[in-house]
Amino acid sequence: MALYESPEPEDGVRRVLVDRLWPRGVSKEDAHVDEWPKGLTPSDELRRWFHGGGSYAEFTRRYEAELAAPEAAELLDGLRKSVHKGRVTLLTASKTPDESHATVLARLLAG
């Protein structure tokens, strides 16, 4: 879900920002973010590589490798526990959310 959209009752138990950087033009109050686990976001290096023209398939592979690191894996586990309690909405400011890290996270949480 785009961070710029208004919160909806269907958002569920938690609204989680999954971007490393806070999106421009949105106040923290207006965003209604419950959690911002920066350790689950792609590293600055990976993010720059991808936005510099890297392929989505390779980005996905590298990002999944980053998520396998102990700190990220622990955060991912915690987010999975939230998902088991009810719907969690992943928020991103990405202009192409279907080909973003949010889609990778959603797939890992669903699987």
PDB file of N, CA and C in Angstrom:
ATOM      1  N   MET A   1       0.844  -1.183   0.000  1.00  0.00           N
ATOM      2  CA  MET A   1       0.000   0.000   0.000  1.00  0.00           C
ATOM      3  C   MET A   1       0.883   1.238   0.000  1.00  0.00           C
ATOM      4  N   ALA A   2       0.476   2.221  -0.729  1.00  0.00           N
ATOM      5  CA  ALA A   2       1.221   3.464  -0.781  1.00  0.00           C
ATOM      6  C   ALA A   2       1.049   4.235   0.522  1.00  0.00           C
ATOM      7  N   LEU A   3       2.130   4.743   1.027  1.00  0.00           N
ATOM      8  CA  LEU A   3       2.111   5.505   2.268  1.00  0.00           C
ATOM      9  C   LEU A   3       1.248   6.752   2.131  1.00  0.00           C
ATOM     10  N   TYR A   4       1.142   7.265   0.923  1.00  0.00           N
ATOM     11  CA  TYR A   4       0.416   8.512   0.697  1.00  0.00           C
ATOM     12  C   TYR A   4      -1.104   8.335   0.735  1.00  0.00           C
ATOM     13  N   GLU A   5      -1.582   7.101   0.770  1.00  0.00           N
ATOM     14  CA  GLU A   5      -3.018   6.849   0.862  1.00  0.00           C
ATOM     15  C   GLU A   5      -3.461   6.956   2.315  1.00  0.00           C
ATOM     16  N   SER A   6      -4.687   7.375   2.504  1.00  0.00           N
ATOM     17  CA  SER A   6      -5.222   7.509   3.863  1.00  0.00           C
ATOM     18  C   SER A   6      -5.408   6.143   4.504  1.00  0.00           C
ATOM     19  N   PRO A   7      -5.243   6.079   5.823  1.00  0.00           N
ATOM     20  CA  PRO A   7      -5.488   4.809   6.522  1.00  0.00           C
ATOM     21  C   PRO A   7      -6.928   4.363   6.350  1.00  0.00           C
ATOM     22  N   GLU A   8      -7.110   3.058   6.277  1.00  0.00           N
ATOM     23  CA  GLU A   8      -8.434   2.452   6.119  1.00  0.00           C
ATOM     24  C   GLU A   8      -8.646   1.423   7.228  1.00  0.00           C
ATOM     25  N   PRO A   9      -9.884   1.154   7.597  1.00  0.00           N
ATOM     26  CA  PRO A   9     -10.138   0.115   8.610  1.00  0.00           C
ATOM     27  C   PRO A   9      -9.574  -1.247   8.199  1.00  0.00           C
ATOM     28  N   GLU A  10      -9.485  -1.497   6.889  1.00  0.00           N
ATOM     29  CA  GLU A  10      -8.972  -2.774   6.391  1.00  0.00           C
ATOM     30  C   GLU A  10      -7.454  -2.919   6.586  1.00  0.00           C
ATOM     31  N   ASP A  11      -6.792  -1.851   7.023  1.00  0.00           N
ATOM     32  CA  ASP A  11      -5.343  -1.916   7.222  1.00  0.00           C
ATOM     33  C   ASP A  11      -4.960  -2.925   8.295  1.00  0.00           C
ATOM     34  N   GLY A  12      -5.864  -3.245   9.168  1.00  0.00           N
ATOM     35  CA  GLY A  12      -5.611  -4.290  10.147  1.00  0.00           C
ATOM     36  C   GLY A  12      -4.963  -3.807  11.425  1.00  0.00           C
ATOM     37  N   VAL A  13      -4.216  -4.725  12.037  1.00  0.00           N
ATOM     38  CA  VAL A  13      -3.684  -4.487  13.374  1.00  0.00           C
ATOM     39  C   VAL A  13      -2.457  -3.583  13.394  1.00  0.00           C
ATOM     40  N   ARG A  14      -1.706  -3.528  12.284  1.00  0.00           N
ATOM     41  CA  ARG A  14      -0.480  -2.719  12.255  1.00  0.00           C
ATOM     42  C   ARG A  14      -0.252  -2.139  10.873  1.00  0.00           C
ATOM     43  N   ARG A  15       0.259  -0.910  10.860  1.00  0.00           N
ATOM     44  CA  ARG A  15       0.719  -0.261   9.626  1.00  0.00           C
ATOM     45  C   ARG A  15       2.231  -0.124   9.769  1.00  0.00           C
ATOM     46  N   VAL A  16       2.957  -0.783   8.875  1.00  0.00           N
ATOM     47  CA  VAL A  16       4.410  -0.883   8.992  1.00  0.00           C
ATOM     48  C   VAL A  16       5.076  -0.221   7.786  1.00  0.00           C
ATOM     49  N   LEU A  17       5.881   0.802   8.047  1.00  0.00           N
ATOM     50  CA  LEU A  17       6.649   1.449   6.986  1.00  0.00           C
ATOM     51  C   LEU A  17       7.865   0.594   6.693  1.00  0.00           C
ATOM     52  N   VAL A  18       8.024   0.203   5.434  1.00  0.00           N
ATOM     53  CA  VAL A  18       9.130  -0.687   5.071  1.00  0.00           C
ATOM     54  C   VAL A  18      10.163   0.009   4.191  1.00  0.00           C
ATOM     55  N   ASP A  19      10.181   1.338   4.192  1.00  0.00           N
ATOM     56  CA  ASP A  19      11.201   2.110   3.472  1.00  0.00           C
ATOM     57  C   ASP A  19      12.296   2.525   4.446  1.00  0.00           C
ATOM     58  N   ARG A  20      13.526   2.587   3.962  1.00  0.00           N
ATOM     59  CA  ARG A  20      14.654   2.988   4.809  1.00  0.00           C
ATOM     60  C   ARG A  20      14.592   4.477   5.144  1.00  0.00           C
ATOM     61  N   LEU A  21      14.170   5.281   4.173  1.00  0.00           N
ATOM     62  CA  LEU A  21      14.113   6.728   4.364  1.00  0.00           C
ATOM     63  C   LEU A  21      12.667   7.167   4.573  1.00  0.00           C
ATOM     64  N   TRP A  22      12.478   8.166   5.446  1.00  0.00           N
ATOM     65  CA  TRP A  22      11.127   8.682   5.643  1.00  0.00           C
ATOM     66  C   TRP A  22      10.706   9.412   4.370  1.00  0.00           C
ATOM     67  N   PRO A  23       9.520   9.114   3.845  1.00  0.00           N
ATOM     68  CA  PRO A  23       9.040   9.736   2.606  1.00  0.00           C
ATOM     69  C   PRO A  23       8.841  11.246   2.749  1.00  0.00           C
ATOM     70  N   ARG A  24       9.208  11.949   1.719  1.00  0.00           N
ATOM     71  CA  ARG A  24       9.057  13.406   1.711  1.00  0.00           C
ATOM     72  C   ARG A  24       7.586  13.787   1.663  1.00  0.00           C
ATOM     73  N   GLY A  25       7.282  14.891   2.311  1.00  0.00           N
ATOM     74  CA  GLY A  25       5.943  15.454   2.219  1.00  0.00           C
ATOM     75  C   GLY A  25       4.887  14.801   3.086  1.00  0.00           C
ATOM     76  N   VAL A  26       5.292  13.888   3.960  1.00  0.00           N
ATOM     77  CA  VAL A  26       4.327  13.211   4.834  1.00  0.00           C
ATOM     78  C   VAL A  26       4.806  13.357   6.276  1.00  0.00           C
ATOM     79  N   SER A  27       3.952  13.899   7.118  1.00  0.00           N
ATOM     80  CA  SER A  27       4.324  14.000   8.526  1.00  0.00           C
ATOM     81  C   SER A  27       4.113  12.648   9.194  1.00  0.00           C
ATOM     82  N   LYS A  28       4.808  12.432  10.263  1.00  0.00           N
ATOM     83  CA  LYS A  28       4.660  11.165  10.977  1.00  0.00           C
ATOM     84  C   LYS A  28       3.241  11.004  11.528  1.00  0.00           C
ATOM     85  N   GLU A  29       2.607  12.107  11.893  1.00  0.00           N
ATOM     86  CA  GLU A  29       1.237  12.041  12.399  1.00  0.00           C
ATOM     87  C   GLU A  29       0.265  11.639  11.283  1.00  0.00           C
ATOM     88  N   ASP A  30       0.439  12.217  10.101  1.00  0.00           N
ATOM     89  CA  ASP A  30      -0.465  11.927   8.983  1.00  0.00           C
ATOM     90  C   ASP A  30      -0.283  10.517   8.431  1.00  0.00           C
ATOM     91  N   ALA A  31       0.911   9.951   8.591  1.00  0.00           N
ATOM     92  CA  ALA A  31       1.201   8.625   8.030  1.00  0.00           C
ATOM     93  C   ALA A  31       0.552   7.503   8.827  1.00  0.00           C
ATOM     94  N   HIS A  32       0.307   7.727  10.108  1.00  0.00           N
ATOM     95  CA  HIS A  32      -0.291   6.697  10.963  1.00  0.00           C
ATOM     96  C   HIS A  32       0.512   5.388  10.894  1.00  0.00           C
ATOM     97  N   VAL A  33       1.815   5.507  11.096  1.00  0.00           N
ATOM     98  CA  VAL A  33       2.712   4.349  11.073  1.00  0.00           C
ATOM     99  C   VAL A  33       2.853   3.811  12.487  1.00  0.00           C
ATOM    100  N   ASP A  34       2.626   2.509  12.641  1.00  0.00           N
ATOM    101  CA  ASP A  34       2.775   1.873  13.950  1.00  0.00           C
ATOM    102  C   ASP A  34       4.196   1.381  14.199  1.00  0.00           C
ATOM    103  N   GLU A  35       4.886   1.068  13.123  1.00  0.00           N
ATOM    104  CA  GLU A  35       6.214   0.470  13.251  1.00  0.00           C
ATOM    105  C   GLU A  35       7.056   0.854  12.033  1.00  0.00           C
ATOM    106  N   TRP A  36       8.362   1.049  12.261  1.00  0.00           N
ATOM    107  CA  TRP A  36       9.288   1.391  11.181  1.00  0.00           C
ATOM    108  C   TRP A  36      10.575   0.597  11.376  1.00  0.00           C
ATOM    109  N   PRO A  37      10.574  -0.681  11.032  1.00  0.00           N
ATOM    110  CA  PRO A  37      11.752  -1.533  11.248  1.00  0.00           C
ATOM    111  C   PRO A  37      12.797  -1.354  10.141  1.00  0.00           C
ATOM    112  N   LYS A  38      13.669  -0.371  10.311  1.00  0.00           N
ATOM    113  CA  LYS A  38      14.659  -0.058   9.275  1.00  0.00           C
ATOM    114  C   LYS A  38      15.567  -1.250   8.966  1.00  0.00           C
ATOM    115  N   GLY A  39      15.726  -2.142   9.925  1.00  0.00           N
ATOM    116  CA  GLY A  39      16.555  -3.315   9.708  1.00  0.00           C
ATOM    117  C   GLY A  39      15.973  -4.304   8.706  1.00  0.00           C
ATOM    118  N   LEU A  40      14.709  -4.122   8.324  1.00  0.00           N
ATOM    119  CA  LEU A  40      14.080  -4.973   7.313  1.00  0.00           C
ATOM    120  C   LEU A  40      14.154  -4.359   5.916  1.00  0.00           C
ATOM    121  N   THR A  41      14.661  -3.167   5.829  1.00  0.00           N
ATOM    122  CA  THR A  41      14.706  -2.480   4.540  1.00  0.00           C
ATOM    123  C   THR A  41      15.995  -2.822   3.803  1.00  0.00           C
ATOM    124  N   PRO A  42      15.997  -2.710   2.484  1.00  0.00           N
ATOM    125  CA  PRO A  42      17.229  -2.977   1.737  1.00  0.00           C
ATOM    126  C   PRO A  42      18.342  -2.021   2.171  1.00  0.00           C
ATOM    127  N   SER A  43      19.556  -2.503   2.165  1.00  0.00           N
ATOM    128  CA  SER A  43      20.697  -1.663   2.526  1.00  0.00           C
ATOM    129  C   SER A  43      20.796  -0.494   1.546  1.00  0.00           C
ATOM    130  N   ASP A  44      21.468   0.563   1.985  1.00  0.00           N
ATOM    131  CA  ASP A  44      21.671   1.712   1.093  1.00  0.00           C
ATOM    132  C   ASP A  44      22.386   1.283  -0.181  1.00  0.00           C
ATOM    133  N   GLU A  45      23.366   0.416  -0.037  1.00  0.00           N
ATOM    134  CA  GLU A  45      24.123  -0.065  -1.204  1.00  0.00           C
ATOM    135  C   GLU A  45      23.196  -0.787  -2.195  1.00  0.00           C
ATOM    136  N   LEU A  46      22.367  -1.680  -1.703  1.00  0.00           N
ATOM    137  CA  LEU A  46      21.464  -2.427  -2.576  1.00  0.00           C
ATOM    138  C   LEU A  46      20.424  -1.505  -3.199  1.00  0.00           C
ATOM    139  N   ARG A  47      19.912  -0.602  -2.405  1.00  0.00           N
ATOM    140  CA  ARG A  47      18.908   0.341  -2.897  1.00  0.00           C
ATOM    141  C   ARG A  47      19.478   1.191  -4.036  1.00  0.00           C
ATOM    142  N   ARG A  48      20.694   1.700  -3.837  1.00  0.00           N
ATOM    143  CA  ARG A  48      21.335   2.520  -4.881  1.00  0.00           C
ATOM    144  C   ARG A  48      21.618   1.694  -6.137  1.00  0.00           C
ATOM    145  N   TRP A  49      22.067   0.452  -5.950  1.00  0.00           N
ATOM    146  CA  TRP A  49      22.347  -0.413  -7.092  1.00  0.00           C
ATOM    147  C   TRP A  49      21.068  -0.632  -7.909  1.00  0.00           C
ATOM    148  N   PHE A  50      19.977  -0.945  -7.226  1.00  0.00           N
ATOM    149  CA  PHE A  50      18.715  -1.218  -7.916  1.00  0.00           C
ATOM    150  C   PHE A  50      18.207   0.019  -8.653  1.00  0.00           C
ATOM    151  N   HIS A  51      18.217   1.167  -7.988  1.00  0.00           N
ATOM    152  CA  HIS A  51      17.729   2.393  -8.619  1.00  0.00           C
ATOM    153  C   HIS A  51      18.678   2.901  -9.692  1.00  0.00           C
ATOM    154  N   GLY A  52      19.882   2.370  -9.711  1.00  0.00           N
ATOM    155  CA  GLY A  52      20.844   2.718 -10.753  1.00  0.00           C
ATOM    156  C   GLY A  52      20.707   1.860 -12.002  1.00  0.00           C
ATOM    157  N   GLY A  53      19.725   0.973 -12.021  1.00  0.00           N
ATOM    158  CA  GLY A  53      19.478   0.166 -13.212  1.00  0.00           C
ATOM    159  C   GLY A  53      19.604  -1.333 -13.015  1.00  0.00           C
ATOM    160  N   GLY A  54      19.758  -1.787 -11.773  1.00  0.00           N
ATOM    161  CA  GLY A  54      19.845  -3.220 -11.517  1.00  0.00           C
ATOM    162  C   GLY A  54      18.540  -3.925 -11.820  1.00  0.00           C
ATOM    163  N   SER A  55      18.624  -5.203 -12.149  1.00  0.00           N
ATOM    164  CA  SER A  55      17.422  -5.966 -12.482  1.00  0.00           C
ATOM    165  C   SER A  55      16.641  -6.318 -11.213  1.00  0.00           C
ATOM    166  N   TYR A  56      15.322  -6.417 -11.354  1.00  0.00           N
ATOM    167  CA  TYR A  56      14.480  -6.745 -10.211  1.00  0.00           C
ATOM    168  C   TYR A  56      14.761  -8.163  -9.717  1.00  0.00           C
ATOM    169  N   ALA A  57      14.997  -9.093 -10.630  1.00  0.00           N
ATOM    170  CA  ALA A  57      15.283 -10.480 -10.230  1.00  0.00           C
ATOM    171  C   ALA A  57      16.543 -10.544  -9.370  1.00  0.00           C
ATOM    172  N   GLU A  58      17.579  -9.844  -9.768  1.00  0.00           N
ATOM    173  CA  GLU A  58      18.830  -9.841  -8.995  1.00  0.00           C
ATOM    174  C   GLU A  58      18.646  -9.074  -7.688  1.00  0.00           C
ATOM    175  N   PHE A  59      17.892  -7.989  -7.742  1.00  0.00           N
ATOM    176  CA  PHE A  59      17.584  -7.237  -6.524  1.00  0.00           C
ATOM    177  C   PHE A  59      16.896  -8.145  -5.512  1.00  0.00           C
ATOM    178  N   THR A  60      15.900  -8.904  -5.976  1.00  0.00           N
ATOM    179  CA  THR A  60      15.164  -9.813  -5.108  1.00  0.00           C
ATOM    180  C   THR A  60      16.105 -10.824  -4.471  1.00  0.00           C
ATOM    181  N   ARG A  61      16.994 -11.406  -5.263  1.00  0.00           N
ATOM    182  CA  ARG A  61      17.944 -12.392  -4.734  1.00  0.00           C
ATOM    183  C   ARG A  61      18.838 -11.765  -3.659  1.00  0.00           C
ATOM    184  N   ARG A  62      19.377 -10.586  -3.944  1.00  0.00           N
ATOM    185  CA  ARG A  62      20.275  -9.915  -2.989  1.00  0.00           C
ATOM    186  C   ARG A  62      19.520  -9.480  -1.727  1.00  0.00           C
ATOM    187  N   TYR A  63      18.310  -8.997  -1.906  1.00  0.00           N
ATOM    188  CA  TYR A  63      17.521  -8.550  -0.759  1.00  0.00           C
ATOM    189  C   TYR A  63      17.161  -9.734   0.143  1.00  0.00           C
ATOM    190  N   GLU A  64      16.791 -10.853  -0.451  1.00  0.00           N
ATOM    191  CA  GLU A  64      16.489 -12.042   0.357  1.00  0.00           C
ATOM    192  C   GLU A  64      17.721 -12.495   1.132  1.00  0.00           C
ATOM    193  N   ALA A  65      18.901 -12.344   0.529  1.00  0.00           N
ATOM    194  CA  ALA A  65      20.140 -12.679   1.240  1.00  0.00           C
ATOM    195  C   ALA A  65      20.338 -11.732   2.429  1.00  0.00           C
ATOM    196  N   GLU A  66      20.033 -10.445   2.239  1.00  0.00           N
ATOM    197  CA  GLU A  66      20.144  -9.506   3.357  1.00  0.00           C
ATOM    198  C   GLU A  66      19.157  -9.856   4.466  1.00  0.00           C
ATOM    199  N   LEU A  67      17.973 -10.285   4.086  1.00  0.00           N
ATOM    200  CA  LEU A  67      16.956 -10.638   5.080  1.00  0.00           C
ATOM    201  C   LEU A  67      17.292 -11.914   5.844  1.00  0.00           C
ATOM    202  N   ALA A  68      18.219 -12.698   5.327  1.00  0.00           N
ATOM    203  CA  ALA A  68      18.637 -13.923   6.008  1.00  0.00           C
ATOM    204  C   ALA A  68      19.666 -13.646   7.104  1.00  0.00           C
ATOM    205  N   ALA A  69      20.235 -12.447   7.121  1.00  0.00           N
ATOM    206  CA  ALA A  69      21.192 -12.080   8.168  1.00  0.00           C
ATOM    207  C   ALA A  69      20.475 -12.083   9.519  1.00  0.00           C
ATOM    208  N   PRO A  70      21.189 -12.386  10.611  1.00  0.00           N
ATOM    209  CA  PRO A  70      20.529 -12.571  11.916  1.00  0.00           C
ATOM    210  C   PRO A  70      19.609 -11.432  12.359  1.00  0.00           C
ATOM    211  N   GLU A  71      20.052 -10.190  12.297  1.00  0.00           N
ATOM    212  CA  GLU A  71      19.219  -9.077  12.777  1.00  0.00           C
ATOM    213  C   GLU A  71      17.942  -8.946  11.950  1.00  0.00           C
ATOM    214  N   ALA A  72      18.082  -8.995  10.633  1.00  0.00           N
ATOM    215  CA  ALA A  72      16.914  -8.878   9.757  1.00  0.00           C
ATOM    216  C   ALA A  72      15.990 -10.080   9.926  1.00  0.00           C
ATOM    217  N   ALA A  73      16.560 -11.263  10.053  1.00  0.00           N
ATOM    218  CA  ALA A  73      15.742 -12.470  10.226  1.00  0.00           C
ATOM    219  C   ALA A  73      14.918 -12.387  11.510  1.00  0.00           C
ATOM    220  N   GLU A  74      15.498 -11.832  12.548  1.00  0.00           N
ATOM    221  CA  GLU A  74      14.775 -11.671  13.816  1.00  0.00           C
ATOM    222  C   GLU A  74      13.619 -10.672  13.655  1.00  0.00           C
ATOM    223  N   LEU A  75      13.878  -9.567  12.960  1.00  0.00           N
ATOM    224  CA  LEU A  75      12.819  -8.584  12.710  1.00  0.00           C
ATOM    225  C   LEU A  75      11.709  -9.180  11.839  1.00  0.00           C
ATOM    226  N   LEU A  76      12.103  -9.954  10.839  1.00  0.00           N
ATOM    227  CA  LEU A  76      11.121 -10.596   9.960  1.00  0.00           C
ATOM    228  C   LEU A  76      10.258 -11.573  10.750  1.00  0.00           C
ATOM    229  N   ASP A  77      10.881 -12.303  11.660  1.00  0.00           N
ATOM    230  CA  ASP A  77      10.132 -13.215  12.527  1.00  0.00           C
ATOM    231  C   ASP A  77       9.107 -12.460  13.377  1.00  0.00           C
ATOM    232  N   GLY A  78       9.534 -11.322  13.927  1.00  0.00           N
ATOM    233  CA  GLY A  78       8.627 -10.506  14.728  1.00  0.00           C
ATOM    234  C   GLY A  78       7.448 -10.003  13.919  1.00  0.00           C
ATOM    235  N   LEU A  79       7.715  -9.621  12.675  1.00  0.00           N
ATOM    236  CA  LEU A  79       6.635  -9.151  11.807  1.00  0.00           C
ATOM    237  C   LEU A  79       5.692 -10.300  11.456  1.00  0.00           C
ATOM    238  N   ARG A  80       6.243 -11.495  11.271  1.00  0.00           N
ATOM    239  CA  ARG A  80       5.395 -12.670  11.022  1.00  0.00           C
ATOM    240  C   ARG A  80       4.441 -12.911  12.187  1.00  0.00           C
ATOM    241  N   LYS A  81       4.915 -12.704  13.398  1.00  0.00           N
ATOM    242  CA  LYS A  81       4.066 -12.891  14.575  1.00  0.00           C
ATOM    243  C   LYS A  81       2.922 -11.884  14.568  1.00  0.00           C
ATOM    244  N   SER A  82       3.197 -10.654  14.121  1.00  0.00           N
ATOM    245  CA  SER A  82       2.136  -9.649  14.003  1.00  0.00           C
ATOM    246  C   SER A  82       1.105 -10.078  12.969  1.00  0.00           C
ATOM    247  N   VAL A  83       1.585 -10.654  11.876  1.00  0.00           N
ATOM    248  CA  VAL A  83       0.694 -11.104  10.809  1.00  0.00           C
ATOM    249  C   VAL A  83      -0.239 -12.196  11.330  1.00  0.00           C
ATOM    250  N   HIS A  84       0.259 -13.051  12.211  1.00  0.00           N
ATOM    251  CA  HIS A  84      -0.582 -14.120  12.760  1.00  0.00           C
ATOM    252  C   HIS A  84      -1.670 -13.576  13.680  1.00  0.00           C
ATOM    253  N   LYS A  85      -1.472 -12.355  14.190  1.00  0.00           N
ATOM    254  CA  LYS A  85      -2.472 -11.736  15.059  1.00  0.00           C
ATOM    255  C   LYS A  85      -3.550 -11.021  14.256  1.00  0.00           C
ATOM    256  N   GLY A  86      -3.298 -10.795  12.988  1.00  0.00           N
ATOM    257  CA  GLY A  86      -4.270 -10.102  12.145  1.00  0.00           C
ATOM    258  C   GLY A  86      -3.581  -9.420  10.984  1.00  0.00           C
ATOM    259  N   ARG A  87      -4.346  -8.760  10.170  1.00  0.00           N
ATOM    260  CA  ARG A  87      -3.829  -8.121   8.965  1.00  0.00           C
ATOM    261  C   ARG A  87      -2.801  -7.038   9.302  1.00  0.00           C
ATOM    262  N   VAL A  88      -1.696  -7.045   8.565  1.00  0.00           N
ATOM    263  CA  VAL A  88      -0.651  -6.039   8.669  1.00  0.00           C
ATOM    264  C   VAL A  88      -0.533  -5.371   7.308  1.00  0.00           C
ATOM    265  N   THR A  89      -0.474  -4.055   7.288  1.00  0.00           N
ATOM    266  CA  THR A  89      -0.335  -3.325   6.041  1.00  0.00           C
ATOM    267  C   THR A  89       1.096  -2.825   5.918  1.00  0.00           C
ATOM    268  N   LEU A  90       1.772  -3.237   4.856  1.00  0.00           N
ATOM    269  CA  LEU A  90       3.120  -2.760   4.564  1.00  0.00           C
ATOM    270  C   LEU A  90       3.005  -1.474   3.763  1.00  0.00           C
ATOM    271  N   LEU A  91       3.659  -0.440   4.235  1.00  0.00           N
ATOM    272  CA  LEU A  91       3.586   0.866   3.594  1.00  0.00           C
ATOM    273  C   LEU A  91       4.892   1.192   2.893  1.00  0.00           C
ATOM    274  N   THR A  92       4.791   1.744   1.695  1.00  0.00           N
ATOM    275  CA  THR A  92       5.966   2.158   0.953  1.00  0.00           C
ATOM    276  C   THR A  92       5.636   3.406   0.145  1.00  0.00           C
ATOM    277  N   ALA A  93       6.653   4.199  -0.126  1.00  0.00           N
ATOM    278  CA  ALA A  93       6.499   5.371  -0.992  1.00  0.00           C
ATOM    279  C   ALA A  93       6.959   5.046  -2.406  1.00  0.00           C
ATOM    280  N   SER A  94       7.269   3.794  -2.666  1.00  0.00           N
ATOM    281  CA  SER A  94       7.754   3.377  -3.979  1.00  0.00           C
ATOM    282  C   SER A  94       6.749   3.726  -5.069  1.00  0.00           C
ATOM    283  N   LYS A  95       7.274   4.219  -6.175  1.00  0.00           N
ATOM    284  CA  LYS A  95       6.414   4.544  -7.322  1.00  0.00           C
ATOM    285  C   LYS A  95       6.016   3.290  -8.086  1.00  0.00           C
ATOM    286  N   THR A  96       6.741   2.201  -7.865  1.00  0.00           N
ATOM    287  CA  THR A  96       6.441   0.921  -8.516  1.00  0.00           C
ATOM    288  C   THR A  96       6.375  -0.170  -7.443  1.00  0.00           C
ATOM    289  N   PRO A  97       5.342  -0.157  -6.613  1.00  0.00           N
ATOM    290  CA  PRO A  97       5.290  -1.106  -5.493  1.00  0.00           C
ATOM    291  C   PRO A  97       5.279  -2.571  -5.905  1.00  0.00           C
ATOM    292  N   ASP A  98       4.805  -2.880  -7.114  1.00  0.00           N
ATOM    293  CA  ASP A  98       4.792  -4.281  -7.548  1.00  0.00           C
ATOM    294  C   ASP A  98       6.182  -4.816  -7.827  1.00  0.00           C
ATOM    295  N   GLU A  99       7.132  -3.937  -8.058  1.00  0.00           N
ATOM    296  CA  GLU A  99       8.530  -4.332  -8.257  1.00  0.00           C
ATOM    297  C   GLU A  99       9.381  -3.598  -7.236  1.00  0.00           C
ATOM    298  N   SER A 100       9.078  -3.863  -5.976  1.00  0.00           N
ATOM    299  CA  SER A 100       9.818  -3.217  -4.897  1.00  0.00           C
ATOM    300  C   SER A 100      10.092  -4.223  -3.785  1.00  0.00           C
ATOM    301  N   HIS A 101      10.846  -3.771  -2.824  1.00  0.00           N
ATOM    302  CA  HIS A 101      11.156  -4.599  -1.663  1.00  0.00           C
ATOM    303  C   HIS A 101       9.889  -4.952  -0.881  1.00  0.00           C
ATOM    304  N   ALA A 102       8.870  -4.093  -0.931  1.00  0.00           N
ATOM    305  CA  ALA A 102       7.623  -4.369  -0.203  1.00  0.00           C
ATOM    306  C   ALA A 102       6.968  -5.646  -0.728  1.00  0.00           C
ATOM    307  N   THR A 103       7.051  -5.865  -2.017  1.00  0.00           N
ATOM    308  CA  THR A 103       6.481  -7.081  -2.613  1.00  0.00           C
ATOM    309  C   THR A 103       7.252  -8.318  -2.152  1.00  0.00           C
ATOM    310  N   VAL A 104       8.568  -8.190  -2.065  1.00  0.00           N
ATOM    311  CA  VAL A 104       9.399  -9.295  -1.574  1.00  0.00           C
ATOM    312  C   VAL A 104       9.018  -9.611  -0.133  1.00  0.00           C
ATOM    313  N   LEU A 105       8.909  -8.579   0.707  1.00  0.00           N
ATOM    314  CA  LEU A 105       8.528  -8.795   2.103  1.00  0.00           C
ATOM    315  C   LEU A 105       7.148  -9.432   2.226  1.00  0.00           C
ATOM    316  N   ALA A 106       6.200  -8.933   1.455  1.00  0.00           N
ATOM    317  CA  ALA A 106       4.833  -9.482   1.508  1.00  0.00           C
ATOM    318  C   ALA A 106       4.843 -10.961   1.143  1.00  0.00           C
ATOM    319  N   ARG A 107       5.609 -11.326   0.130  1.00  0.00           N
ATOM    320  CA  ARG A 107       5.683 -12.737  -0.274  1.00  0.00           C
ATOM    321  C   ARG A 107       6.299 -13.588   0.826  1.00  0.00           C
ATOM    322  N   LEU A 108       7.364 -13.085   1.457  1.00  0.00           N
ATOM    323  CA  LEU A 108       8.004 -13.848   2.522  1.00  0.00           C
ATOM    324  C   LEU A 108       7.095 -13.983   3.740  1.00  0.00           C
ATOM    325  N   LEU A 109       6.317 -12.950   4.017  1.00  0.00           N
ATOM    326  CA  LEU A 109       5.397 -13.016   5.148  1.00  0.00           C
ATOM    327  C   LEU A 109       4.231 -13.963   4.882  1.00  0.00           C
ATOM    328  N   ALA A 110       3.811 -14.028   3.640  1.00  0.00           N
ATOM    329  CA  ALA A 110       2.689 -14.899   3.266  1.00  0.00           C
ATOM    330  C   ALA A 110       3.097 -16.360   3.199  1.00  0.00           C
ATOM    331  N   GLY A 111       4.371 -16.602   2.886  1.00  0.00           N
ATOM    332  CA  GLY A 111       4.833 -17.972   2.679  1.00  0.00           C
ATOM    333  C   GLY A 111       5.210 -18.615   3.933  1.00  0.00           C
TER     334      GLY A 111
END
